[in-house]
Coordinates of C-alpha atoms (C1' of nucleotides) in Angstrom, one line a residue:
Chain M
M1 CA 42.3 74.0 28.5
L2 CA 39.5 77.0 30.5
K3 CA 36.1 76.6 31.5
K4 CA 35.6 79.6 29.1
E5 CA 37.4 78.8 26.7
R6 CA 35.6 75.3 26.8
Q7 CA 32.0 76.4 27.0
E8 CA 32.4 78.2 23.5
F9 CA 34.0 75.6 21.9
I10 CA 30.8 73.8 23.3
L11 CA 29.0 76.6 21.6
R12 CA 30.6 76.5 18.1
E13 CA 30.0 72.4 18.2
I14 CA 26.2 72.7 18.5
N15 CA 25.9 75.7 16.4
L16 CA 28.0 73.9 14.2
H17 CA 25.7 70.2 13.9
N18 CA 22.8 71.3 15.2
K19 CA 23.3 69.1 18.9
V20 CA 26.3 67.6 20.5
L21 CA 26.5 64.3 22.2
T22 CA 28.4 64.1 26.2
S23 CA 30.8 61.3 25.2
D24 CA 31.2 63.4 21.7
L25 CA 32.3 66.3 23.7
C26 CA 34.0 65.0 27.1
E27 CA 36.8 62.3 24.4
A28 CA 36.8 65.3 22.4
I29 CA 37.8 67.8 25.3
N30 CA 39.3 65.6 27.4
V31 CA 37.4 65.7 30.9
S32 CA 35.3 64.0 32.7
E33 CA 32.0 63.6 30.7
D34 CA 30.9 65.4 35.1
T35 CA 32.7 68.3 33.5
I36 CA 30.2 68.5 30.2
R37 CA 27.8 68.3 31.9
R38 CA 27.7 71.1 34.6
D39 CA 29.1 73.0 31.1
L40 CA 26.1 72.1 29.8
S41 CA 23.7 73.0 32.4
E42 CA 24.7 76.4 32.6
L43 CA 24.3 77.1 29.4
A44 CA 20.9 76.3 29.3
E45 CA 20.8 78.4 32.6
T46 CA 21.1 80.8 30.2
G47 CA 18.8 79.7 27.3
E48 CA 22.1 79.5 25.2
I49 CA 21.5 76.4 24.3
I50 CA 18.5 73.2 24.6
K51 CA 20.3 70.7 27.1
V52 CA 18.8 67.2 26.2
H53 CA 19.2 63.4 27.9
G54 CA 22.3 62.7 26.4
G55 CA 23.4 66.2 25.5
A56 CA 22.2 69.2 24.0
L57 CA 20.2 71.0 20.9
S58 CA 20.9 73.9 18.8
K59 CA 18.0 76.9 20.2
S60 CA 16.7 76.9 16.5
F61 CA 16.7 73.2 15.8
H62 CA 13.0 73.4 16.1
V63 CA 11.9 75.4 13.4
S64 CA 8.4 76.3 13.5
F65 CA 6.8 76.9 10.4
Q66 CA 4.8 79.5 11.3
S67 CA 4.7 83.1 11.7
N68 CA 3.5 83.8 14.9
G69 CA 5.8 81.4 16.8
V70 CA 8.4 84.9 16.1
Y71 CA 9.3 85.5 19.5
S72 CA 7.8 89.0 20.3
H73 CA 6.5 89.4 17.2
D74 CA 4.3 92.7 17.2
N75 CA 7.2 94.6 18.5
K76 CA 9.0 93.1 15.5
K77 CA 6.6 95.0 13.1
L78 CA 7.1 97.9 14.5
I79 CA 10.6 98.2 14.2
A80 CA 9.7 97.3 10.2
Q81 CA 7.3 100.0 9.8
K82 CA 9.6 102.4 10.5
A83 CA 12.4 101.0 8.3
V84 CA 10.5 101.0 5.3
T85 CA 10.9 104.7 6.1
L86 CA 14.6 105.1 5.3
I87 CA 14.2 103.6 2.3
R88 CA 14.2 104.8 -1.6
D89 CA 12.8 104.3 -5.0
G90 CA 16.2 103.3 -7.1
M91 CA 18.3 102.4 -3.6
F92 CA 21.2 99.6 -3.4
V93 CA 19.8 97.8 -0.1
L94 CA 22.1 95.5 2.3
T95 CA 19.9 92.8 4.5
T96 CA 21.4 89.7 7.0
G97 CA 18.8 88.1 7.8
G98 CA 16.6 87.1 11.1
T99 CA 13.8 87.7 12.0
T100 CA 13.2 90.8 12.0
I101 CA 14.0 91.7 9.0
I102 CA 11.7 89.5 7.8
E103 CA 9.2 91.4 9.1
L104 CA 11.1 94.8 7.0
A105 CA 10.6 92.2 3.7
K106 CA 6.3 91.9 4.5
A107 CA 6.5 96.1 5.2
L108 CA 8.1 97.0 2.4
P109 CA 5.5 98.9 0.3
Q110 CA 4.1 97.3 -3.4
H111 CA 5.4 100.3 -5.1
L112 CA 8.6 100.6 -4.0
R113 CA 10.8 99.7 -6.3
A114 CA 14.7 98.9 -5.8
T115 CA 17.1 95.9 -5.3
F116 CA 18.1 93.9 -2.4
F117 CA 21.1 92.1 -1.7
T118 CA 20.8 89.6 1.1
G119 CA 22.9 86.0 2.1
S120 CA 19.6 85.5 3.0
L121 CA 17.1 82.4 2.2
P122 CA 14.5 83.4 4.2
A123 CA 14.1 86.9 3.5
A124 CA 14.8 86.4 0.1
M125 CA 11.7 84.5 -0.1
E126 CA 10.4 86.8 0.9
Y127 CA 11.7 89.8 -1.2
I128 CA 10.9 87.7 -5.0
Q129 CA 7.0 88.6 -3.7
H130 CA 7.6 92.1 -4.1
P131 CA 6.9 93.2 -7.7
N132 CA 9.3 95.6 -8.0
I133 CA 12.1 94.5 -6.1
E134 CA 14.9 93.0 -7.4
V135 CA 16.7 90.0 -5.9
I136 CA 20.4 89.0 -5.9
F137 CA 20.8 86.4 -3.5
I138 CA 25.0 86.3 -1.9
G139 CA 25.9 82.6 -2.5
D140 CA 28.0 80.5 -0.9
R141 CA 28.2 77.4 2.0
I142 CA 24.4 78.2 4.0
S143 CA 25.3 78.2 7.8
K144 CA 21.9 76.1 9.4
N145 CA 21.3 78.2 12.3
S146 CA 21.2 81.1 10.1
K147 CA 20.0 79.8 7.5
I148 CA 22.7 82.7 5.9
T149 CA 25.6 82.7 3.3
V150 CA 29.0 83.0 5.6
G151 CA 32.0 82.1 4.0
G152 CA 35.0 84.1 2.1
D153 CA 32.8 83.6 -1.6
A154 CA 30.5 85.6 0.1
I155 CA 31.8 88.0 1.4
T156 CA 34.2 88.2 -1.2
K157 CA 31.1 89.2 -4.3
I158 CA 29.8 91.9 -1.0
K159 CA 33.1 93.7 -0.5
Q160 CA 32.3 94.3 -4.6
I161 CA 29.0 96.1 -4.0
N162 CA 28.1 99.8 -3.2
A163 CA 25.2 100.0 -1.4
D164 CA 22.8 102.4 -0.2
I165 CA 22.3 101.3 3.5
C166 CA 21.9 98.1 4.8
F167 CA 20.2 96.9 7.9
L168 CA 21.2 94.7 10.2
G169 CA 19.7 91.9 12.3
I170 CA 21.5 92.3 15.9
N171 CA 21.9 89.9 18.5
A172 CA 23.0 92.0 20.9
I173 CA 24.8 95.3 21.4
D174 CA 25.5 97.8 24.3
T175 CA 27.1 101.2 24.3
E176 CA 31.0 100.1 25.7
H177 CA 31.3 96.3 23.4
G178 CA 28.7 97.8 20.6
L179 CA 27.2 94.9 18.7
T180 CA 28.9 91.4 19.5
D181 CA 27.1 88.1 17.8
N182 CA 27.7 84.5 18.9
D183 CA 29.0 82.9 15.1
W184 CA 32.0 83.4 14.2
D185 CA 31.0 83.1 10.6
V186 CA 28.0 86.0 10.4
V187 CA 30.1 87.9 12.4
Q188 CA 32.2 88.3 9.5
V189 CA 29.8 88.6 7.1
K190 CA 27.9 91.8 8.6
R191 CA 31.7 93.1 9.2
A192 CA 31.1 92.9 5.4
M193 CA 27.8 94.2 4.8
M194 CA 28.7 97.5 7.5
Q195 CA 31.7 97.8 5.3
S196 CA 30.5 98.4 1.8
S197 CA 27.5 100.6 2.7
K198 CA 27.4 104.7 2.6
K199 CA 24.5 104.4 5.7
V200 CA 24.5 100.9 8.2
V201 CA 21.3 100.6 10.8
A202 CA 20.5 98.5 13.1
L203 CA 17.0 96.9 13.8
T204 CA 17.1 95.5 17.0
I205 CA 13.8 94.6 20.2
A206 CA 14.6 96.2 22.7
E207 CA 15.0 93.8 25.3
K208 CA 18.5 93.1 22.6
I209 CA 19.8 96.6 23.7
N210 CA 22.6 96.4 26.2
S211 CA 22.9 92.6 25.8
L212 CA 26.7 91.6 25.6
Q213 CA 27.9 88.3 23.3
K214 CA 31.4 86.9 22.7
I215 CA 32.1 87.8 18.9
K216 CA 32.8 91.3 18.4
I217 CA 31.2 93.0 14.8
A218 CA 31.8 96.4 14.7
G219 CA 32.0 99.7 17.3
I220 CA 29.1 102.2 18.0
E221 CA 30.4 104.5 16.3
E222 CA 30.3 102.7 13.1
L223 CA 26.4 102.7 13.5
D224 CA 25.1 105.6 11.3
A225 CA 20.9 104.7 13.0
M226 CA 19.0 102.0 15.4
I227 CA 15.4 101.3 14.9
T228 CA 13.5 99.8 17.9
D229 CA 10.0 99.5 19.7
M230 CA 10.8 101.8 22.3
D231 CA 10.0 105.8 22.1
P232 CA 13.3 106.9 20.5
G233 CA 13.1 109.2 23.0
D234 CA 14.4 107.4 26.1
K235 CA 16.3 108.2 28.3
I236 CA 18.8 104.5 27.1
F237 CA 19.9 106.0 24.1
D238 CA 21.2 109.2 25.6
T239 CA 24.7 107.4 25.2
Y240 CA 24.5 106.1 22.0
K241 CA 22.7 109.8 20.5
Q242 CA 26.3 110.6 21.7
K243 CA 28.6 108.7 20.4
G244 CA 26.1 109.5 17.5
V245 CA 24.3 107.1 16.2
E246 CA 20.8 108.0 14.8
I247 CA 17.7 106.8 17.3
L248 CA 14.2 105.4 15.0
Chain N
M1 CA 20.0 60.1 18.2
L2 CA 18.6 61.9 20.6
K3 CA 15.1 61.4 22.3
K4 CA 14.1 64.8 21.5
E5 CA 15.7 64.9 17.9
R6 CA 13.6 61.6 17.4
Q7 CA 10.8 63.1 18.2
E8 CA 11.1 66.3 15.7
F9 CA 11.7 63.6 13.1
I10 CA 9.1 61.7 13.5
L11 CA 7.0 65.4 13.5
R12 CA 8.7 66.2 10.7
E13 CA 7.7 62.9 8.6
I14 CA 4.3 63.3 10.1
N15 CA 3.6 66.8 8.6
L16 CA 5.4 65.8 5.4
H17 CA 3.6 63.3 4.9
N18 CA 0.5 63.3 6.5
K19 CA 0.5 60.0 8.4
V20 CA 3.4 57.2 9.7
L21 CA 3.6 53.9 10.3
T22 CA 5.3 52.9 13.2
S23 CA 7.0 50.2 11.3
D24 CA 8.9 52.3 9.1
L25 CA 9.5 54.3 11.7
C26 CA 11.8 51.6 14.0
E27 CA 12.8 51.0 9.9
A28 CA 14.3 54.3 9.7
I29 CA 15.6 55.6 13.1
N30 CA 16.8 51.2 14.1
V31 CA 15.1 51.7 17.2
S32 CA 12.4 49.3 18.8
E33 CA 8.6 49.4 18.1
D34 CA 8.4 50.5 21.5
T35 CA 10.2 53.4 21.4
I36 CA 8.6 54.7 18.2
R37 CA 5.3 53.8 20.4
R38 CA 6.5 55.6 23.3
D39 CA 7.6 58.2 21.6
L40 CA 4.1 58.6 19.7
S41 CA 2.3 57.9 22.8
E42 CA 4.3 61.4 24.0
L43 CA 3.6 63.6 21.4
A44 CA 0.1 62.8 21.0
E45 CA 0.2 63.2 24.8
T46 CA 0.8 67.0 24.2
G47 CA -1.0 66.8 21.3
E48 CA 1.0 67.4 18.5
I49 CA -0.4 64.3 16.5
I50 CA -2.9 62.8 16.2
K51 CA -1.8 58.2 17.6
V52 CA -3.7 55.8 15.4
H53 CA -3.6 51.8 15.9
G54 CA -0.9 51.3 13.8
G55 CA 0.9 54.8 13.5
A56 CA -0.1 58.6 14.0
L57 CA -1.7 60.8 11.7
S58 CA -1.0 64.3 11.2
K59 CA -4.0 66.8 13.4
S60 CA -4.6 69.0 9.9
F61 CA -5.3 65.7 8.3
H62 CA -8.8 65.3 9.0
V63 CA -9.4 68.6 7.4
S64 CA -9.2 67.2 4.3
F65 CA -5.2 66.9 2.6
Q66 CA -4.7 71.3 2.4
S67 CA -1.8 68.9 1.1
N68 CA 0.0 71.3 -1.9
G69 CA -1.5 72.7 -4.6
V70 CA 1.7 70.8 -6.5
Y71 CA 0.0 69.3 -9.2
S72 CA 0.5 65.7 -10.2
H73 CA 2.3 65.1 -6.3
D74 CA 2.3 61.7 -5.9
N75 CA 4.1 61.4 -9.6
K76 CA 6.4 63.9 -8.5
K77 CA 6.8 61.6 -5.1
L78 CA 7.4 58.2 -7.1
I79 CA 9.6 60.5 -9.4
A80 CA 12.2 61.3 -6.6
Q81 CA 12.3 57.7 -4.8
K82 CA 13.9 56.7 -7.5
A83 CA 15.8 59.6 -7.7
V84 CA 17.4 59.2 -4.5
T85 CA 18.6 55.4 -4.8
L86 CA 21.2 57.2 -7.2
I87 CA 23.0 59.9 -4.4
R88 CA 25.4 58.1 -2.3
D89 CA 27.3 59.3 0.8
G90 CA 30.1 62.1 0.2
M91 CA 28.9 63.0 -2.9
F92 CA 28.9 66.6 -4.6
V93 CA 25.3 66.6 -5.9
L94 CA 24.0 70.3 -8.4
T95 CA 20.1 70.6 -8.6
T96 CA 18.5 73.1 -10.7
G97 CA 15.0 73.8 -9.4
G98 CA 11.5 73.2 -9.6
T99 CA 8.3 71.4 -7.7
T100 CA 9.8 67.6 -9.1
I101 CA 13.1 68.4 -7.2
I102 CA 11.7 69.6 -3.5
E103 CA 10.3 66.1 -3.3
L104 CA 13.1 64.7 -4.4
A105 CA 14.9 67.3 -1.3
K106 CA 12.0 66.0 0.6
A107 CA 12.9 62.4 0.1
L108 CA 16.3 62.5 1.1
P109 CA 17.2 59.9 3.6
Q110 CA 17.8 61.0 7.5
H111 CA 21.3 59.3 7.5
L112 CA 22.9 60.9 3.6
R113 CA 25.9 62.7 4.4
A114 CA 26.6 64.6 1.3
T115 CA 26.7 68.2 -0.8
F116 CA 24.5 69.9 -2.2
F117 CA 24.7 73.3 -4.7
T118 CA 21.6 74.5 -5.5
G119 CA 20.5 78.3 -7.4
S120 CA 17.5 77.9 -6.2
L121 CA 15.2 79.3 -2.8
P122 CA 13.0 77.1 -2.1
A123 CA 15.1 73.4 -2.6
A124 CA 17.8 74.8 -0.5
M125 CA 15.0 75.3 2.1
E126 CA 14.4 72.0 2.5
Y127 CA 18.4 71.0 2.1
I128 CA 19.2 73.0 5.3
Q129 CA 16.6 70.6 7.4
H130 CA 18.3 67.7 7.0
P131 CA 21.6 67.5 9.6
N132 CA 24.4 65.8 7.0
I133 CA 24.0 67.1 3.9
E134 CA 26.3 70.4 3.5
V135 CA 24.2 73.1 1.4
I136 CA 26.3 75.6 -0.9
F137 CA 24.0 78.3 -2.7
I138 CA 24.4 79.4 -5.8
G139 CA 24.6 83.5 -6.0
D140 CA 23.4 86.1 -8.2
R141 CA 19.6 87.7 -9.1
I142 CA 16.7 85.9 -8.8
S143 CA 14.8 85.1 -10.8
K144 CA 11.3 85.9 -9.7
N145 CA 9.3 82.8 -12.3
S146 CA 10.9 79.6 -11.3
K147 CA 12.8 81.2 -8.4
I148 CA 16.5 80.4 -8.8
T149 CA 19.7 82.1 -9.4
V150 CA 20.4 82.8 -13.7
G151 CA 23.6 85.6 -14.6
G152 CA 26.8 85.4 -15.4
D153 CA 28.1 84.8 -11.7
A154 CA 25.6 81.8 -11.4
I155 CA 27.0 80.3 -14.6
T156 CA 30.8 81.3 -13.5
K157 CA 30.3 80.3 -10.4
I158 CA 28.7 76.3 -11.8
K159 CA 31.4 76.1 -13.9
Q160 CA 33.8 76.2 -11.1
I161 CA 32.3 72.9 -9.2
N162 CA 32.9 69.7 -10.9
A163 CA 29.9 66.9 -9.5
D164 CA 29.6 63.6 -9.5
I165 CA 25.6 63.7 -10.9
C166 CA 22.7 66.6 -11.7
F167 CA 19.3 66.4 -11.6
L168 CA 18.1 68.5 -13.6
G169 CA 14.6 69.2 -13.2
I170 CA 12.8 69.6 -17.1
N171 CA 10.1 70.9 -17.9
A172 CA 10.3 69.8 -22.3
I173 CA 11.8 66.6 -23.7
D174 CA 11.4 64.7 -27.4
T175 CA 13.5 62.6 -28.8
E176 CA 14.7 64.9 -32.3
H177 CA 14.7 68.1 -30.2
G178 CA 16.3 67.0 -26.4
L179 CA 15.3 68.9 -23.7
T180 CA 13.3 72.4 -24.0
D181 CA 12.3 75.1 -21.9
N182 CA 11.1 78.7 -22.2
D183 CA 12.9 81.0 -20.4
W184 CA 16.9 82.1 -21.6
D185 CA 18.5 82.9 -18.4
V186 CA 17.0 79.7 -16.9
V187 CA 18.3 77.6 -19.9
Q188 CA 21.3 78.9 -19.6
V189 CA 22.2 77.6 -16.0
K190 CA 20.9 74.4 -16.8
R191 CA 23.6 74.4 -19.7
A192 CA 26.0 75.2 -17.3
M193 CA 25.2 72.5 -14.9
M194 CA 25.2 69.3 -17.4
Q195 CA 28.9 70.2 -18.5
S196 CA 30.1 70.5 -14.5
S197 CA 28.7 66.7 -13.9
K198 CA 29.7 63.5 -14.8
K199 CA 26.3 62.9 -14.5
V200 CA 23.5 64.3 -15.8
V201 CA 19.6 62.7 -14.8
A202 CA 16.6 64.6 -15.8
L203 CA 13.8 64.2 -13.6
T204 CA 10.1 64.4 -15.0
I205 CA 6.6 63.2 -15.5
A206 CA 5.2 61.5 -18.4
E207 CA 3.2 63.6 -19.4
K208 CA 6.3 66.4 -20.4
I209 CA 7.9 63.3 -22.1
N210 CA 7.5 63.9 -25.9
S211 CA 6.9 67.5 -25.5
L212 CA 8.5 70.8 -26.9
Q213 CA 9.1 74.5 -25.8
K214 CA 11.4 77.5 -27.9
I215 CA 14.8 77.0 -26.1
K216 CA 16.9 73.8 -26.0
I217 CA 19.2 73.5 -23.2
A218 CA 20.6 69.8 -25.0
G219 CA 20.2 67.2 -27.0
I220 CA 18.9 63.3 -25.8
E221 CA 22.3 62.1 -26.3
E222 CA 24.0 64.6 -23.3
L223 CA 21.8 63.2 -20.5
D224 CA 23.1 59.9 -18.7
A225 CA 19.6 59.0 -17.1
M226 CA 15.9 60.2 -17.3
I227 CA 13.8 59.5 -14.5
T228 CA 9.4 59.3 -14.8
D229 CA 6.9 58.3 -13.0
M230 CA 6.4 54.9 -16.0
D231 CA 7.5 51.8 -15.9
P232 CA 11.0 52.6 -17.7
G233 CA 10.0 49.3 -19.6
D234 CA 7.2 51.4 -21.9
K235 CA 7.5 51.3 -25.0
I236 CA 7.6 55.2 -25.6
F237 CA 10.8 54.8 -23.9
D238 CA 13.0 53.0 -27.1
T239 CA 14.2 55.9 -28.6
Y240 CA 15.7 57.3 -25.9
K241 CA 17.5 54.2 -24.5
Q242 CA 18.8 53.9 -28.7
K243 CA 20.2 57.1 -27.6
G244 CA 22.1 55.8 -24.8
V245 CA 19.5 57.2 -21.7
E246 CA 19.3 54.6 -19.6
I247 CA 15.3 55.5 -17.7
L248 CA 14.4 54.6 -14.5
Chain C
dA1 C1' 55.3 84.2 52.5
dT2 C1' 50.8 82.2 54.9
dG3 C1' 47.0 80.9 56.4
dG4 C1' 41.7 80.9 55.1
dT5 C1' 38.8 81.6 50.8
dT6 C1' 37.2 80.4 46.7
dC7 C1' 36.6 77.7 42.2
dG8 C1' 36.8 74.0 38.6
dT9 C1' 37.1 69.2 38.7
dG10 C1' 37.2 64.4 38.9
dA11 C1' 35.9 60.5 42.0
dA12 C1' 32.0 57.7 44.8
dT13 C1' 27.4 56.9 45.1
dG14 C1' 22.8 56.4 44.6
dT15 C1' 18.6 57.9 41.7
dT16 C1' 16.1 58.3 37.4
dT17 C1' 16.1 57.9 32.3
dT18 C1' 15.9 55.3 28.2
dT19 C1' 15.2 51.4 26.5
dG20 C1' 14.9 46.6 24.6
dC21 C1' 12.1 42.3 25.6
dG22 C1' 9.2 38.8 26.7
dG23 C1' 4.6 37.0 27.4
dG24 C1' -0.4 38.4 27.4
dA25 C1' -4.3 41.4 26.2
dA26 C1' -6.6 44.0 22.5
dA27 C1' -7.2 45.4 17.7
dT28 C1' -7.6 44.4 13.0
dT29 C1' -8.2 41.9 8.8
dG30 C1' -9.8 37.6 5.9
Chain Y
dC1 C1' -13.8 32.7 14.2
dA2 C1' -9.1 31.8 13.2
dA3 C1' -4.6 34.4 12.5
dT4 C1' -1.6 38.2 12.5
dT5 C1' 0.0 42.2 13.9
dT6 C1' -0.1 45.8 16.9
dC7 C1' 0.0 46.8 22.0
dC8 C1' 0.7 47.2 27.0
dC9 C1' 2.5 45.8 31.1
dG10 C1' 5.9 45.4 33.7
dC11 C1' 10.7 43.8 34.3
dA12 C1' 16.2 44.3 34.1
dA13 C1' 20.1 46.0 32.0
dA14 C1' 22.5 50.0 30.6
dA15 C1' 23.4 54.9 30.6
dA16 C1' 22.9 59.4 32.1
dC17 C1' 22.0 61.9 35.5
dA18 C1' 22.6 64.8 40.5
dT19 C1' 24.8 65.0 44.9
dT20 C1' 28.2 65.5 47.9
dC21 C1' 33.4 65.6 48.8
dA22 C1' 38.1 65.6 48.3
dC23 C1' 41.9 68.0 46.3
dG24 C1' 44.5 71.3 44.2
dA25 C1' 44.8 75.8 41.6
dA26 C1' 44.2 80.3 41.7
dC27 C1' 43.4 84.8 45.0
dC28 C1' 42.7 87.8 48.5
dA29 C1' 44.5 89.6 52.9
dT30 C1' 46.8 90.1 56.6

DNA sequence: ATGGTTCGTGAATGTTTTTGCGGGAAATTG
DNA sequence: CAATTTCCCGCAAAAACATTCACGAACCAT
């Protein structure tokens, strides 16, 4: 088994169970403990996992409940402000999960009357606070890391929807590889959502721009618009604009 | 269990109950008291908790109990304690929503390995905190009052399930009219859940016993058990027992 | 091909971390 | 005050870790 292959296996295992033991892994993959340790160190180096004595934990293991613990909070608020301007009364809106989407949910104006589809527990909790928004939850198995529903049932349901607009919280995007992510199940869901929407909008903080993850969701050309916390005129966006993505 | 994992567990336990006993923890996690004490010391060192003789306290405790404004909180905890004893490893469990069910979710033992089906957002948020519990969310339109999914899609999905046990948080029950509620959509869901379970258990605080609402869910005889905060030997339950309901 | 280089892995060695236990000090309770 | 519980300190064993070295694979330029 190749090194990269092995590390992806470890990553998947962690995202699945929220933790791994060094001893378990070395038995499962049949390599020495030292090799596993080296892998865990590398993955911890790039910040993909948290290494602890005896194994490693998923980053999302430590759940802080205050919203001020959200990384890059102010930037995400700004993104949310821009995003709400795209939503009109009567629209059918599809959204993923993620902290940026939560900010979007909080920024929705009181008078807005629309129907929101989501598979994200935290996002749904926000949406139902709003008096004039109807919430349809997409059911299936819930992934503990991302707190969204994943699986065939969810995807089938999403495909039955014909939404006006879809907001994607993005983990990584670059001009060459497009939208990428690191959880296979989540990728399937996002892909389905893109296909079920007339218009697809990506939300992301600046530092995730031109970064790359393991699994491809879709190419840049499938995006209609992208919203970031930066000035839309910035030259970093030139390539995106060439490929037909509107920057807000 | 990894050290960090253990400390997260302790933190969660403290934030949940505002205090912990060293002895309780060492029994729950199955390590020596010294280990627990060392953990508490470390957590106190970083200022996350307050260590006292015999255990530790939540920092926010002395600011008087901010503890949720849930009505009859302690009684519901007691009910939850009784309810968890019915759940075994590997079971498929169906639950409704409601504050009593939330307490049940919080009271689930860490080691329990089971699959939970629910249409309640708050309940699902609790379930996903537990490491060994798989959560399947039943999707459809979300009712803002009850924060659970309602509608035909949800009911269709519920009918496809074959659960071992179903926990119903109930609003009103009396010997003559059985289980009653005041939301038509919610009633449909509860009825479907009862039909999809081998065993049906009703959870309710004492004061809802022998009360009546507008819409009927089911008769007493369709209940297998009822859990309340009262003594199961109380004579108020005589009629229920006659009709074959086990009282816990 | 060939010699040199780099990379990935496993093994050997010594170090650090974690944990449980015993005994005595300190706190709590009646 | 006395009994019990809880705590603290030091120790020892086991587990996990870092470091170093050696060997073989793949790679590359000659």
